[in-house]
Tab-separated table of C-alpha atoms in Angstrom:
chain	number	residue	atom	x	y	z
J	41	UNK	CA	-43.837	10.087	29.463
J	42	UNK	CA	-45.294	12.357	32.142
J	43	UNK	CA	-47.989	13.977	30.021
J	44	UNK	CA	-48.779	17.657	29.680
J	45	UNK	CA	-48.402	19.636	32.881
J	46	UNK	CA	-49.701	23.080	33.763
J	47	UNK	CA	-48.871	25.432	36.582
J	48	UNK	CA	-50.535	26.734	38.638
J	49	UNK	CA	-53.649	24.587	38.805
J	50	UNK	CA	-55.640	27.383	40.393
J	51	UNK	CA	-55.186	31.156	40.432
J	52	UNK	CA	-57.251	33.809	42.164
J	53	UNK	CA	-56.407	37.390	41.339
J	54	UNK	CA	-57.886	40.849	41.598
J	55	UNK	CA	-59.109	42.739	38.590
J	56	UNK	CA	-56.335	44.709	36.962
J	57	UNK	CA	-53.515	42.381	38.015
J	58	UNK	CA	-51.321	40.468	35.592
J	59	UNK	CA	-51.157	36.685	35.653
J	60	UNK	CA	-48.903	34.169	33.921
J	61	UNK	CA	-49.547	30.488	33.331
J	62	UNK	CA	-47.049	27.857	32.311
J	63	UNK	CA	-47.463	24.743	30.206
J	64	UNK	CA	-44.944	21.934	29.807
J	65	UNK	CA	-45.854	19.749	26.815
J	66	UNK	CA	-45.103	16.097	26.264
J	67	UNK	CA	-41.441	15.921	25.388
J	68	UNK	CA	-40.678	15.957	21.654
J	69	UNK	CA	-44.145	17.243	20.785
J	70	UNK	CA	-43.650	20.005	18.260
J	71	UNK	CA	-47.052	21.657	18.520
J	72	UNK	CA	-48.543	23.385	21.528
J	73	UNK	CA	-52.028	24.830	21.823
J	74	UNK	CA	-53.820	27.099	24.283
J	75	UNK	CA	-57.570	26.933	24.827
J	76	UNK	CA	-60.008	28.732	27.096
J	77	UNK	CA	-63.016	26.960	28.561
J	78	UNK	CA	-65.853	28.749	30.329
J	79	UNK	CA	-68.452	27.056	32.472
J	80	UNK	CA	-70.808	24.830	30.503
J	81	UNK	CA	-68.912	25.208	27.237
J	82	UNK	CA	-66.355	23.291	25.273
J	83	UNK	CA	-62.797	24.582	24.941
J	84	UNK	CA	-62.219	27.491	22.550
J	85	UNK	CA	-58.995	27.810	20.603
J	86	UNK	CA	-56.752	30.724	21.526
J	87	UNK	CA	-53.401	30.193	19.829
J	88	UNK	CA	-50.871	27.573	18.822
J	89	UNK	CA	-47.153	27.143	18.284
J	90	UNK	CA	-45.161	24.912	16.021
J	91	UNK	CA	-41.817	24.625	17.736
J	92	UNK	CA	-41.070	28.185	18.851
J	93	UNK	CA	-43.148	29.940	16.172
J	94	UNK	CA	-46.596	31.228	17.043
J	95	UNK	CA	-48.490	30.442	13.849
J	96	UNK	CA	-52.057	31.410	14.596
J	97	UNK	CA	-54.020	33.505	17.066
J	98	UNK	CA	-57.772	33.511	17.564
J	99	UNK	CA	-59.717	36.747	17.571
J	100	UNK	CA	-60.522	35.764	21.166
J	101	UNK	CA	-56.928	36.572	22.040
J	102	UNK	CA	-57.139	40.275	22.817
J	103	UNK	CA	-54.131	42.577	23.088
J	104	UNK	CA	-54.037	41.864	26.818
J	105	UNK	CA	-53.086	38.266	26.117
J	106	UNK	CA	-49.639	37.180	25.041
J	107	UNK	CA	-48.151	33.739	24.645
J	108	UNK	CA	-44.590	32.608	24.155
J	109	UNK	CA	-42.778	29.367	23.586
J	110	UNK	CA	-39.069	30.105	23.837
J	111	UNK	CA	-36.814	27.345	22.514
J	112	UNK	CA	-39.857	25.357	21.437
J	113	UNK	CA	-40.314	23.647	24.781
J	114	UNK	CA	-42.527	25.049	27.569
J	115	UNK	CA	-44.978	27.863	26.905
J	116	UNK	CA	-46.338	30.747	28.938
J	117	UNK	CA	-49.635	32.557	28.609
J	118	UNK	CA	-49.801	36.004	30.184
J	119	UNK	CA	-52.924	38.033	30.761
J	120	UNK	CA	-52.382	41.697	31.536
J	121	UNK	CA	-54.866	43.908	33.384
J	122	UNK	CA	-57.190	41.004	34.083
J	123	UNK	CA	-60.940	41.475	33.851
J	124	UNK	CA	-63.719	39.462	35.472
J	125	UNK	CA	-64.600	38.100	32.045
J	126	UNK	CA	-61.204	36.414	31.916
J	127	UNK	CA	-62.346	33.964	34.605
J	128	UNK	CA	-62.177	30.553	32.964
J	129	UNK	CA	-60.196	27.348	32.702
J	130	UNK	CA	-57.097	27.732	30.530
J	131	UNK	CA	-56.109	24.479	28.892
J	132	UNK	CA	-52.882	23.609	27.180
J	133	UNK	CA	-52.493	20.759	24.704
J	134	UNK	CA	-49.588	19.337	22.765
J	135	UNK	CA	-49.208	17.117	19.735
J	136	UNK	CA	-46.656	15.762	17.328
J	137	UNK	CA	-47.315	16.735	13.757
J	138	UNK	CA	-45.651	14.315	11.370
J	139	UNK	CA	-47.790	14.704	8.282
J	140	UNK	CA	-51.385	15.701	7.696
J	141	UNK	CA	-53.159	17.759	10.321
J	142	UNK	CA	-56.518	16.009	10.237
J	143	UNK	CA	-55.467	13.066	12.387
J	144	UNK	CA	-53.260	15.056	14.717
J	145	UNK	CA	-54.286	14.066	18.241
J	146	UNK	CA	-53.920	16.718	20.910
J	147	UNK	CA	-53.162	15.690	24.469
J	148	UNK	CA	-54.350	18.051	27.146
J	149	UNK	CA	-52.997	19.132	30.475
J	150	UNK	CA	-55.081	19.462	33.658
J	151	UNK	CA	-55.726	23.157	33.064
J	152	UNK	CA	-55.385	26.311	35.152
J	153	UNK	CA	-58.572	27.637	36.724
J	154	UNK	CA	-58.487	31.428	36.863
J	155	UNK	CA	-60.846	33.455	39.022
J	156	UNK	CA	-60.729	37.227	38.705
J	157	UNK	CA	-62.372	39.037	41.592
K	274	UNK	CA	-67.853	27.842	9.327
K	275	UNK	CA	-67.350	24.735	11.389
K	276	UNK	CA	-70.016	23.779	13.830
K	277	UNK	CA	-70.266	20.938	16.291
K	278	UNK	CA	-73.622	20.167	17.898
K	279	UNK	CA	-74.179	17.980	20.918
K	280	UNK	CA	-77.899	18.015	21.590
K	281	UNK	CA	-77.877	16.103	24.884
K	282	UNK	CA	-76.861	18.343	27.790
K	283	UNK	CA	-77.144	15.376	30.159
K	284	UNK	CA	-77.530	11.631	29.898
K	285	UNK	CA	-78.096	8.892	32.451
K	286	UNK	CA	-77.195	5.238	32.020
K	287	UNK	CA	-77.348	2.226	34.273
K	288	UNK	CA	-74.057	0.608	35.156
K	289	UNK	CA	-73.092	-2.169	32.689
K	290	UNK	CA	-75.466	-0.869	30.027
K	291	UNK	CA	-74.464	0.773	26.732
K	292	UNK	CA	-75.028	4.451	25.988
K	293	UNK	CA	-74.837	6.583	22.841
K	294	UNK	CA	-73.779	10.215	22.942
K	295	UNK	CA	-74.818	12.210	19.905
K	296	UNK	CA	-72.668	14.532	17.818
K	297	UNK	CA	-73.417	16.223	14.513
K	298	UNK	CA	-71.078	18.479	12.611
K	299	UNK	CA	-71.073	20.875	9.729
K	300	UNK	CA	-68.209	21.321	7.296
K	301	UNK	CA	-67.605	21.832	3.605
K	302	UNK	CA	-64.059	20.464	3.787
K	303	UNK	CA	-63.919	16.909	2.382
K	304	UNK	CA	-60.995	16.053	4.670
K	305	UNK	CA	-61.538	16.297	8.392
K	306	UNK	CA	-61.048	14.427	11.627
K	307	UNK	CA	-63.485	13.812	14.433
K	308	UNK	CA	-62.447	13.344	18.048
K	309	UNK	CA	-64.093	12.512	21.338
K	310	UNK	CA	-62.684	13.631	24.670
K	311	UNK	CA	-63.718	12.848	28.244
K	312	UNK	CA	-63.444	15.525	30.917
K	313	UNK	CA	-63.818	14.333	34.522
K	314	UNK	CA	-64.472	16.817	37.298
K	315	UNK	CA	-60.708	17.194	37.733
K	316	UNK	CA	-60.690	19.144	34.462
K	317	UNK	CA	-58.245	17.257	32.279
K	318	UNK	CA	-59.415	16.452	28.758
K	319	UNK	CA	-58.734	12.784	28.021
K	320	UNK	CA	-58.539	11.663	24.398
K	321	UNK	CA	-60.829	8.705	23.692
K	322	UNK	CA	-61.185	8.015	19.986
K	323	UNK	CA	-60.530	9.418	16.508
K	324	UNK	CA	-62.295	8.986	13.152
K	325	UNK	CA	-60.982	10.331	9.856
K	326	UNK	CA	-63.417	11.427	7.178
K	327	UNK	CA	-61.917	8.968	4.680
K	328	UNK	CA	-61.811	6.031	7.062
K	329	UNK	CA	-63.928	3.191	5.729
K	330	UNK	CA	-64.570	1.528	9.044
K	331	UNK	CA	-65.931	2.922	12.279
K	332	UNK	CA	-63.248	3.523	14.879
K	333	UNK	CA	-63.146	1.397	18.020
K	334	UNK	CA	-60.996	1.687	21.159
K	335	UNK	CA	-61.804	-0.802	23.858
K	336	UNK	CA	-65.295	-0.029	25.186
K	337	UNK	CA	-65.551	3.045	22.968
K	338	UNK	CA	-66.763	2.970	19.388
K	339	UNK	CA	-67.690	5.722	17.008
K	340	UNK	CA	-70.832	5.394	14.899
K	341	UNK	CA	-69.750	7.457	11.882
K	342	UNK	CA	-72.492	8.313	9.392
K	343	UNK	CA	-70.821	10.576	6.858
K	344	UNK	CA	-73.902	11.404	4.790
K	345	UNK	CA	-75.739	12.484	7.929
K	346	UNK	CA	-72.650	14.246	9.263
K	347	UNK	CA	-72.938	12.484	12.576
K	348	UNK	CA	-70.264	10.921	14.760
K	349	UNK	CA	-71.945	9.397	17.781
K	350	UNK	CA	-69.900	7.890	20.592
K	351	UNK	CA	-71.019	4.515	21.910
K	352	UNK	CA	-69.799	3.421	25.324
K	353	UNK	CA	-70.446	-0.232	26.059
K	354	UNK	CA	-70.669	-1.823	29.508
K	355	UNK	CA	-70.749	1.521	31.333
K	356	UNK	CA	-68.757	1.865	34.513
K	357	UNK	CA	-69.175	4.305	37.401
K	358	UNK	CA	-65.868	5.895	36.377
K	359	UNK	CA	-67.375	6.840	33.020
K	360	UNK	CA	-69.350	9.615	34.708
K	361	UNK	CA	-67.919	12.808	33.201
K	362	UNK	CA	-68.406	15.444	30.522
K	363	UNK	CA	-67.895	14.196	26.980
K	364	UNK	CA	-66.891	16.504	24.148
K	365	UNK	CA	-67.036	15.931	20.420
K	366	UNK	CA	-64.515	17.891	18.361
K	367	UNK	CA	-63.621	18.350	14.719
K	368	UNK	CA	-60.476	19.369	12.891
K	369	UNK	CA	-60.663	20.413	9.230
K	370	UNK	CA	-57.720	19.904	6.929
K	371	UNK	CA	-57.607	23.613	6.134
K	372	UNK	CA	-57.802	24.821	9.731
K	373	UNK	CA	-55.302	24.564	12.517
K	374	UNK	CA	-57.775	24.902	15.361
K	375	UNK	CA	-59.999	22.180	16.733
K	376	UNK	CA	-63.626	23.072	17.361
K	377	UNK	CA	-65.518	21.539	20.257
K	378	UNK	CA	-69.186	20.988	20.966
K	379	UNK	CA	-70.818	22.138	24.199
K	380	UNK	CA	-70.517	18.686	25.707
K	381	UNK	CA	-72.774	16.044	27.251
K	382	UNK	CA	-72.678	15.250	30.955
K	383	UNK	CA	-72.939	11.480	31.427
K	384	UNK	CA	-73.973	10.054	34.773
K	385	UNK	CA	-73.654	6.325	35.357
K	386	UNK	CA	-76.052	5.000	37.987
K	387	UNK	CA	-75.098	2.019	40.158
């Protein structure tokens, strides 16, 4: 088990450019989550997938953000027309949901640090 | 609405001593789970320990234990025999049965002194 991986680890872009991040979950995990973490804060939920279905999106996820999980394996998070306020760490987590959700443990990747100039 | 409060922005502890990191939460859902994560400077969130709201005993995982006081809505993390490698940010998080997202506190930065 190689854990959750994310690519790239760091991204610097100019305002107005599009960026795409990739997350590879732990194999056989059926749920995948995206979070955003700004400096000095805890992670904030953005969206999650169960298999290939995107089941919930936070109000933080503006129209410029889109996430996909084709075939229920890896996921991508795209930000269009980036703004300086998008600068943050983007974390991906995966879990295996077998029953109740309360005890579902999410395992996180190393994150992608985005800096928008 | 859910709310997680970590009142200690920073904590210091001497190596080999024990330290308690505070966490209080607010929920009206009778079924919920509480989690602690460690985030070193590398950025990865590392799962440490879990406590369910219906669990009768406090959770323990090696040097980590969770002091769960349901009536007070607190879930403090106790780290025993601190090591230099324990220096990191620590986040408390909660998951309600009726919500799919996990809410995190603002974190506590722990520094272990040699």
